[in-house]
């Protein structure tokens, strides 16, 4: 299977050029025009590398790299028009593997992508792609959820929602925050849709662990996962 490159870029013409060059190099590509869409595609498609712009609608590139680095060491190449030394230092400190400024040479970008993937292939196996809260384990690589050792089948949207809640275990997340992160722009007032998905998710959790409350409602505000969270087995 060809490696997958997630291109996070809101300029359609530039995104198309990057996609063209990555395709010529033999990679599979997927494009996200907004920060929120980038996180959704990251959860759903498990890319091998991210090409990330900084200036994006909604969540910017700084927020995206922070979110990804909370649980993944996947290579991230920042490709942006922001060329100041301060921005470069910030990107590298946040965890970017490379920082490339526009305008750029596409053959050079391809070479840098290849180098980053080679480094990742020789690195130690990644062990931070699982999230755990109490007896609930969310495996982002295998797109699996286990509760008390039993697999739970979720829809892609239910999986994204649960992963978001586990990432923020113990914190109150508002309706608007969840809708923006899970469904994307344009859904930030669709609270009914969120409530229906929460209801379905609770039913599936309750079928495995009856009477165990995992998702608490903060009426009029949002949701939080209840009880203490802990690292998944084998993680530090």
PDB file of C-alpha atoms in Angstrom:
ATOM      1  CA  UNK A   1       0.000   0.000   0.000  1.00  0.00           C
ATOM      2  CA  UNK A   2       1.359   3.478  -0.832  1.00  0.00           C
ATOM      3  CA  UNK A   3       1.988   5.798   2.075  1.00  0.00           C
ATOM      4  CA  UNK A   4      -0.698   8.409   2.675  1.00  0.00           C
ATOM      5  CA  UNK A   5       0.078  12.126   2.819  1.00  0.00           C
ATOM      6  CA  UNK A   6      -2.404  14.463   4.496  1.00  0.00           C
ATOM      7  CA  UNK A   7      -2.168  17.906   2.870  1.00  0.00           C
ATOM      8  CA  UNK A   8      -3.605  20.644   5.092  1.00  0.00           C
ATOM      9  CA  UNK A   9      -3.912  23.695   2.863  1.00  0.00           C
ATOM     10  CA  UNK A  10      -6.696  26.223   2.261  1.00  0.00           C
ATOM     11  CA  UNK A  11      -5.418  27.540  -1.099  1.00  0.00           C
ATOM     12  CA  UNK A  12      -6.952  25.158  -3.689  1.00  0.00           C
ATOM     13  CA  UNK A  13      -4.393  25.819  -6.433  1.00  0.00           C
ATOM     14  CA  UNK A  14      -1.405  25.246  -4.157  1.00  0.00           C
ATOM     15  CA  UNK A  15      -3.031  22.160  -2.615  1.00  0.00           C
ATOM     16  CA  UNK A  16      -3.614  20.752  -6.118  1.00  0.00           C
ATOM     17  CA  UNK A  17       0.052  21.263  -7.025  1.00  0.00           C
ATOM     18  CA  UNK A  18       1.251  19.530  -3.862  1.00  0.00           C
ATOM     19  CA  UNK A  19      -1.204  16.709  -4.503  1.00  0.00           C
ATOM     20  CA  UNK A  20       0.083  16.388  -8.090  1.00  0.00           C
ATOM     21  CA  UNK A  21       3.729  16.137  -7.043  1.00  0.00           C
ATOM     22  CA  UNK A  22       2.995  13.718  -4.212  1.00  0.00           C
ATOM     23  CA  UNK A  23       0.986  11.556  -6.600  1.00  0.00           C
ATOM     24  CA  UNK A  24       3.861  11.534  -9.089  1.00  0.00           C
ATOM     25  CA  UNK A  25       6.132  10.318  -6.303  1.00  0.00           C
ATOM     26  CA  UNK A  26       3.798   7.389  -5.689  1.00  0.00           C
ATOM     27  CA  UNK A  27       2.016   8.568  -2.564  1.00  0.00           C
ATOM     28  CA  UNK A  28      -1.694   8.481  -1.838  1.00  0.00           C
ATOM     29  CA  UNK A  29      -3.009  11.925  -0.866  1.00  0.00           C
ATOM     30  CA  UNK A  30      -5.927  13.433   0.987  1.00  0.00           C
ATOM     31  CA  UNK A  31      -6.557  17.181   1.275  1.00  0.00           C
ATOM     32  CA  UNK A  32      -8.059  19.128   4.181  1.00  0.00           C
ATOM     33  CA  UNK A  33      -8.841  22.834   3.596  1.00  0.00           C
ATOM     34  CA  UNK A  34      -9.494  23.678   7.271  1.00  0.00           C
ATOM     35  CA  UNK A  35      -7.947  22.815  10.606  1.00  0.00           C
ATOM     36  CA  UNK A  36     -11.060  21.023  11.820  1.00  0.00           C
ATOM     37  CA  UNK A  37     -11.270  18.967   8.647  1.00  0.00           C
ATOM     38  CA  UNK A  38      -7.587  18.107   9.077  1.00  0.00           C
ATOM     39  CA  UNK A  39      -8.177  16.556  12.502  1.00  0.00           C
ATOM     40  CA  UNK A  40     -11.185  14.628  11.246  1.00  0.00           C
ATOM     41  CA  UNK A  41      -9.214  13.218   8.310  1.00  0.00           C
ATOM     42  CA  UNK A  42      -6.290  12.458  10.614  1.00  0.00           C
ATOM     43  CA  UNK A  43      -8.521  10.323  12.846  1.00  0.00           C
ATOM     44  CA  UNK A  44     -10.283   8.606   9.937  1.00  0.00           C
ATOM     45  CA  UNK A  45      -7.466   7.981   7.455  1.00  0.00           C
ATOM     46  CA  UNK A  46      -4.344   7.486   9.616  1.00  0.00           C
ATOM     47  CA  UNK A  47      -1.888   9.256   7.282  1.00  0.00           C
ATOM     48  CA  UNK A  48       1.822   8.491   7.307  1.00  0.00           C
ATOM     49  CA  UNK A  49       2.873  12.147   7.032  1.00  0.00           C
ATOM     50  CA  UNK A  50       1.256  15.592   7.282  1.00  0.00           C
ATOM     51  CA  UNK A  51       2.062  18.630   5.131  1.00  0.00           C
ATOM     52  CA  UNK A  52       0.683  21.487   7.215  1.00  0.00           C
ATOM     53  CA  UNK A  53       0.035  25.170   6.513  1.00  0.00           C
ATOM     54  CA  UNK A  54      -0.141  27.629   9.426  1.00  0.00           C
ATOM     55  CA  UNK A  55      -2.841  30.086   8.314  1.00  0.00           C
ATOM     56  CA  UNK A  56      -6.057  28.083   8.148  1.00  0.00           C
ATOM     57  CA  UNK A  57      -9.766  28.756   8.727  1.00  0.00           C
ATOM     58  CA  UNK A  58     -10.828  27.797  12.243  1.00  0.00           C
ATOM     59  CA  UNK A  59      -8.026  25.926  13.999  1.00  0.00           C
ATOM     60  CA  UNK A  60      -4.666  27.192  12.767  1.00  0.00           C
ATOM     61  CA  UNK A  61      -1.562  25.125  12.093  1.00  0.00           C
ATOM     62  CA  UNK A  62      -0.128  25.766  15.558  1.00  0.00           C
ATOM     63  CA  UNK A  63      -3.212  24.228  17.185  1.00  0.00           C
ATOM     64  CA  UNK A  64      -3.209  21.307  14.767  1.00  0.00           C
ATOM     65  CA  UNK A  65       0.377  20.350  15.485  1.00  0.00           C
ATOM     66  CA  UNK A  66      -0.251  20.633  19.240  1.00  0.00           C
ATOM     67  CA  UNK A  67      -3.259  18.304  18.976  1.00  0.00           C
ATOM     68  CA  UNK A  68      -1.422  15.742  16.857  1.00  0.00           C
ATOM     69  CA  UNK A  69       1.630  15.769  19.123  1.00  0.00           C
ATOM     70  CA  UNK A  70      -0.519  14.950  22.136  1.00  0.00           C
ATOM     71  CA  UNK A  71      -0.611  11.331  20.978  1.00  0.00           C
ATOM     72  CA  UNK A  72       1.389  10.841  17.770  1.00  0.00           C
ATOM     73  CA  UNK A  73       4.959  11.181  16.455  1.00  0.00           C
ATOM     74  CA  UNK A  74       3.918  11.063  12.783  1.00  0.00           C
ATOM     75  CA  UNK A  75       6.189  13.250  10.589  1.00  0.00           C
ATOM     76  CA  UNK A  76       4.847  16.794  10.142  1.00  0.00           C
ATOM     77  CA  UNK A  77       6.248  19.168   7.528  1.00  0.00           C
ATOM     78  CA  UNK A  78       5.112  22.753   7.919  1.00  0.00           C
ATOM     79  CA  UNK A  79       4.783  24.495   4.539  1.00  0.00           C
ATOM     80  CA  UNK A  80       3.818  28.128   4.923  1.00  0.00           C
ATOM     81  CA  UNK A  81       4.377  31.676   3.705  1.00  0.00           C
ATOM     82  CA  UNK A  82       5.333  32.702   7.247  1.00  0.00           C
ATOM     83  CA  UNK A  83       9.108  32.996   6.987  1.00  0.00           C
ATOM     84  CA  UNK A  84      10.143  34.768  10.188  1.00  0.00           C
ATOM     85  CA  UNK A  85      12.708  33.126  12.438  1.00  0.00           C
ATOM     86  CA  UNK A  86      10.241  33.336  15.326  1.00  0.00           C
ATOM     87  CA  UNK A  87       7.665  31.280  13.399  1.00  0.00           C
ATOM     88  CA  UNK A  88      10.249  28.692  12.370  1.00  0.00           C
ATOM     89  CA  UNK A  89      11.442  28.270  15.947  1.00  0.00           C
ATOM     90  CA  UNK A  90       7.860  27.994  17.180  1.00  0.00           C
ATOM     91  CA  UNK A  91       7.007  25.302  14.636  1.00  0.00           C
ATOM     92  CA  UNK A  92      10.070  23.214  15.430  1.00  0.00           C
ATOM     93  CA  UNK A  93       9.543  23.548  19.182  1.00  0.00           C
ATOM     94  CA  UNK A  94       5.931  22.404  18.822  1.00  0.00           C
ATOM     95  CA  UNK A  95       7.181  19.253  17.133  1.00  0.00           C
ATOM     96  CA  UNK A  96       7.397  19.864  13.384  1.00  0.00           C
ATOM     97  CA  UNK A  97       9.994  17.688  11.654  1.00  0.00           C
ATOM     98  CA  UNK A  98      10.686  20.328   9.013  1.00  0.00           C
ATOM     99  CA  UNK A  99       9.704  23.926   8.215  1.00  0.00           C
ATOM    100  CA  UNK A 100       9.565  25.017   4.563  1.00  0.00           C
ATOM    101  CA  UNK A 101       8.611  28.491   3.361  1.00  0.00           C
ATOM    102  CA  UNK A 102       6.704  29.453   0.234  1.00  0.00           C
ATOM    103  CA  UNK A 103       7.490  29.902  -2.595  1.00  0.00           C
ATOM    104  CA  UNK A 104       9.194  26.550  -2.758  1.00  0.00           C
ATOM    105  CA  UNK A 105      10.669  23.966  -5.076  1.00  0.00           C
ATOM    106  CA  UNK A 106       8.308  21.011  -5.454  1.00  0.00           C
ATOM    107  CA  UNK A 107      11.150  18.561  -6.212  1.00  0.00           C
ATOM    108  CA  UNK A 108      12.776  19.720  -2.968  1.00  0.00           C
ATOM    109  CA  UNK A 109       9.481  19.269  -1.088  1.00  0.00           C
ATOM    110  CA  UNK A 110       9.212  15.734  -2.480  1.00  0.00           C
ATOM    111  CA  UNK A 111      12.774  14.982  -1.358  1.00  0.00           C
ATOM    112  CA  UNK A 112      12.056  16.298   2.131  1.00  0.00           C
ATOM    113  CA  UNK A 113       8.911  14.167   2.353  1.00  0.00           C
ATOM    114  CA  UNK A 114      10.891  11.090   1.332  1.00  0.00           C
ATOM    115  CA  UNK A 115      13.578  11.863   3.915  1.00  0.00           C
ATOM    116  CA  UNK A 116      11.037  12.358   6.705  1.00  0.00           C
ATOM    117  CA  UNK A 117       9.338   9.058   5.879  1.00  0.00           C
ATOM    118  CA  UNK A 118      12.675   7.247   5.852  1.00  0.00           C
ATOM    119  CA  UNK A 119      13.512   8.635   9.280  1.00  0.00           C
ATOM    120  CA  UNK A 120      10.106   7.589  10.594  1.00  0.00           C
ATOM    121  CA  UNK A 121      10.531   4.074   9.197  1.00  0.00           C
ATOM    122  CA  UNK A 122      13.798   3.589  11.073  1.00  0.00           C
ATOM    123  CA  UNK A 123      12.571   5.144  14.313  1.00  0.00           C
ATOM    124  CA  UNK A 124      11.308   3.106  17.246  1.00  0.00           C
ATOM    125  CA  UNK A 125       7.730   1.858  16.910  1.00  0.00           C
ATOM    126  CA  UNK A 126       5.144   4.410  17.927  1.00  0.00           C
ATOM    127  CA  UNK A 127       3.387   3.657  21.189  1.00  0.00           C
ATOM    128  CA  UNK A 128       1.329   6.743  21.816  1.00  0.00           C
ATOM    129  CA  UNK A 129      -1.587   6.180  19.472  1.00  0.00           C
ATOM    130  CA  UNK A 130      -3.836   4.710  22.137  1.00  0.00           C
ATOM    131  CA  UNK A 131      -5.924   6.741  24.517  1.00  0.00           C
ATOM    132  CA  UNK A 132      -7.395   5.340  27.701  1.00  0.00           C
ATOM    133  CA  UNK A 133      -9.974   6.526  30.206  1.00  0.00           C
ATOM    134  CA  UNK A 134     -10.814   4.131  33.020  1.00  0.00           C
ATOM    135  CA  UNK A 135     -11.485   0.768  31.291  1.00  0.00           C
ATOM    136  CA  UNK A 136     -12.151   2.427  27.935  1.00  0.00           C
ATOM    137  CA  UNK A 137      -9.379   2.200  25.301  1.00  0.00           C
ATOM    138  CA  UNK A 138      -9.450   4.088  21.985  1.00  0.00           C
ATOM    139  CA  UNK A 139      -6.917   2.770  19.457  1.00  0.00           C
ATOM    140  CA  UNK A 140      -6.412   5.498  16.834  1.00  0.00           C
ATOM    141  CA  UNK A 141      -4.284   3.347  14.502  1.00  0.00           C
ATOM    142  CA  UNK A 142      -6.620   0.361  14.324  1.00  0.00           C
ATOM    143  CA  UNK A 143      -9.748   2.516  14.660  1.00  0.00           C
ATOM    144  CA  UNK A 144     -10.953   0.246  17.475  1.00  0.00           C
ATOM    145  CA  UNK A 145     -12.615   0.873  20.805  1.00  0.00           C
ATOM    146  CA  UNK A 146     -12.496  -1.595  23.687  1.00  0.00           C
ATOM    147  CA  UNK A 147     -14.396  -1.366  26.942  1.00  0.00           C
ATOM    148  CA  UNK A 148     -13.491  -3.794  29.729  1.00  0.00           C
ATOM    149  CA  UNK A 149     -11.631  -5.840  27.103  1.00  0.00           C
ATOM    150  CA  UNK A 150     -14.590  -6.076  24.744  1.00  0.00           C
ATOM    151  CA  UNK A 151     -14.670  -4.490  21.287  1.00  0.00           C
ATOM    152  CA  UNK A 152     -17.372  -1.911  20.600  1.00  0.00           C
ATOM    153  CA  UNK A 153     -18.434  -1.174  17.051  1.00  0.00           C
ATOM    154  CA  UNK A 154     -18.858   2.542  16.415  1.00  0.00           C
ATOM    155  CA  UNK A 155     -19.661   4.622  13.373  1.00  0.00           C
ATOM    156  CA  UNK A 156     -16.855   6.934  12.146  1.00  0.00           C
ATOM    157  CA  UNK A 157     -18.617   9.925  13.717  1.00  0.00           C
ATOM    158  CA  UNK A 158     -19.119   8.121  17.035  1.00  0.00           C
ATOM    159  CA  UNK A 159     -15.433   7.155  16.993  1.00  0.00           C
ATOM    160  CA  UNK A 160     -14.307  10.747  16.392  1.00  0.00           C
ATOM    161  CA  UNK A 161     -16.606  11.968  19.148  1.00  0.00           C
ATOM    162  CA  UNK A 162     -15.377   9.422  21.677  1.00  0.00           C
ATOM    163  CA  UNK A 163     -11.721  10.052  20.758  1.00  0.00           C
ATOM    164  CA  UNK A 164     -12.253  13.783  21.260  1.00  0.00           C
ATOM    165  CA  UNK A 165     -13.851  13.230  24.674  1.00  0.00           C
ATOM    166  CA  UNK A 166     -11.085  10.862  25.794  1.00  0.00           C
ATOM    167  CA  UNK A 167      -8.421  13.340  24.616  1.00  0.00           C
ATOM    168  CA  UNK A 168     -10.055  15.887  26.926  1.00  0.00           C
ATOM    169  CA  UNK A 169     -10.933  13.497  29.749  1.00  0.00           C
ATOM    170  CA  UNK A 170     -11.959  15.322  32.906  1.00  0.00           C
ATOM    171  CA  UNK A 171     -12.407  18.629  31.076  1.00  0.00           C
ATOM    172  CA  UNK A 172     -15.695  20.279  30.241  1.00  0.00           C
ATOM    173  CA  UNK A 173     -16.035  20.511  26.456  1.00  0.00           C
ATOM    174  CA  UNK A 174     -18.794  22.786  25.202  1.00  0.00           C
ATOM    175  CA  UNK A 175     -21.352  21.927  22.541  1.00  0.00           C
ATOM    176  CA  UNK A 176     -19.672  24.338  20.150  1.00  0.00           C
ATOM    177  CA  UNK A 177     -16.205  22.873  20.751  1.00  0.00           C
ATOM    178  CA  UNK A 178     -17.362  19.307  20.145  1.00  0.00           C
ATOM    179  CA  UNK A 179     -19.410  20.152  17.068  1.00  0.00           C
ATOM    180  CA  UNK A 180     -16.535  22.097  15.548  1.00  0.00           C
ATOM    181  CA  UNK A 181     -13.947  19.399  16.228  1.00  0.00           C
ATOM    182  CA  UNK A 182     -16.035  16.371  15.232  1.00  0.00           C
ATOM    183  CA  UNK A 183     -18.404  17.645  12.524  1.00  0.00           C
ATOM    184  CA  UNK A 184     -16.609  20.754  11.317  1.00  0.00           C
ATOM    185  CA  UNK A 185     -17.554  24.262  10.263  1.00  0.00           C
ATOM    186  CA  UNK A 186     -21.253  24.880   9.769  1.00  0.00           C
ATOM    187  CA  UNK A 187     -22.400  22.495  12.499  1.00  0.00           C
ATOM    188  CA  UNK A 188     -21.548  24.628  15.533  1.00  0.00           C
ATOM    189  CA  UNK A 189     -25.201  25.246  16.430  1.00  0.00           C
ATOM    190  CA  UNK A 190     -26.566  21.784  15.628  1.00  0.00           C
ATOM    191  CA  UNK A 191     -26.855  20.687  19.248  1.00  0.00           C
ATOM    192  CA  UNK A 192     -29.650  18.200  18.449  1.00  0.00           C
ATOM    193  CA  UNK A 193     -27.283  16.235  16.187  1.00  0.00           C
ATOM    194  CA  UNK A 194     -24.691  16.126  18.953  1.00  0.00           C
ATOM    195  CA  UNK A 195     -27.228  14.988  21.550  1.00  0.00           C
ATOM    196  CA  UNK A 196     -28.441  12.145  19.318  1.00  0.00           C
ATOM    197  CA  UNK A 197     -24.878  10.939  18.740  1.00  0.00           C
ATOM    198  CA  UNK A 198     -24.075  11.150  22.459  1.00  0.00           C
ATOM    199  CA  UNK A 199     -27.232   9.135  23.151  1.00  0.00           C
ATOM    200  CA  UNK A 200     -26.207   6.397  20.693  1.00  0.00           C
ATOM    201  CA  UNK A 201     -22.680   6.328  22.099  1.00  0.00           C
ATOM    202  CA  UNK A 202     -23.985   5.983  25.654  1.00  0.00           C
ATOM    203  CA  UNK A 203     -26.224   3.084  24.605  1.00  0.00           C
ATOM    204  CA  UNK A 204     -23.277   1.210  23.117  1.00  0.00           C
ATOM    205  CA  UNK A 205     -21.123   1.780  26.199  1.00  0.00           C
ATOM    206  CA  UNK A 206     -23.957   0.789  28.514  1.00  0.00           C
ATOM    207  CA  UNK A 207     -24.514  -2.458  26.599  1.00  0.00           C
ATOM    208  CA  UNK A 208     -21.027  -3.563  27.666  1.00  0.00           C
ATOM    209  CA  UNK A 209     -20.829  -1.900  31.090  1.00  0.00           C
ATOM    210  CA  UNK A 210     -24.395  -1.484  32.411  1.00  0.00           C
ATOM    211  CA  UNK A 211     -24.775   1.199  35.022  1.00  0.00           C
ATOM    212  CA  UNK A 212     -21.260   2.588  34.525  1.00  0.00           C
ATOM    213  CA  UNK A 213     -21.492   6.266  33.635  1.00  0.00           C
ATOM    214  CA  UNK A 214     -18.720   7.453  31.319  1.00  0.00           C
ATOM    215  CA  UNK A 215     -20.158  10.590  29.709  1.00  0.00           C
ATOM    216  CA  UNK A 216     -21.592  13.230  32.027  1.00  0.00           C
ATOM    217  CA  UNK A 217     -23.862  16.013  30.778  1.00  0.00           C
ATOM    218  CA  UNK A 218     -23.240  19.554  31.976  1.00  0.00           C
ATOM    219  CA  UNK A 219     -26.713  20.906  31.206  1.00  0.00           C
ATOM    220  CA  UNK A 220     -26.716  23.889  28.923  1.00  0.00           C
ATOM    221  CA  UNK A 221     -22.935  23.734  28.549  1.00  0.00           C
ATOM    222  CA  UNK A 222     -21.583  20.454  27.167  1.00  0.00           C
ATOM    223  CA  UNK A 223     -20.045  17.165  28.303  1.00  0.00           C
ATOM    224  CA  UNK A 224     -17.152  15.662  30.221  1.00  0.00           C
ATOM    225  CA  UNK A 225     -15.878  12.140  30.804  1.00  0.00           C
ATOM    226  CA  UNK A 226     -16.301  11.065  34.409  1.00  0.00           C
ATOM    227  CA  UNK A 227     -13.717   9.532  36.692  1.00  0.00           C
ATOM    228  CA  UNK A 228      -9.913   9.517  36.431  1.00  0.00           C
ATOM    229  CA  UNK A 229      -8.103   8.801  33.187  1.00  0.00           C
ATOM    230  CA  UNK A 230      -4.853   6.858  32.905  1.00  0.00           C
ATOM    231  CA  UNK A 231      -2.255   5.933  30.256  1.00  0.00           C
ATOM    232  CA  UNK A 232      -2.983   2.845  28.158  1.00  0.00           C
ATOM    233  CA  UNK A 233      -1.102  -0.318  29.034  1.00  0.00           C
ATOM    234  CA  UNK A 234       2.490  -0.187  27.864  1.00  0.00           C
ATOM    235  CA  UNK A 235       2.614   3.585  27.632  1.00  0.00           C
ATOM    236  CA  UNK A 236       4.465   6.051  29.791  1.00  0.00           C
TER     237      UNK A 236
END
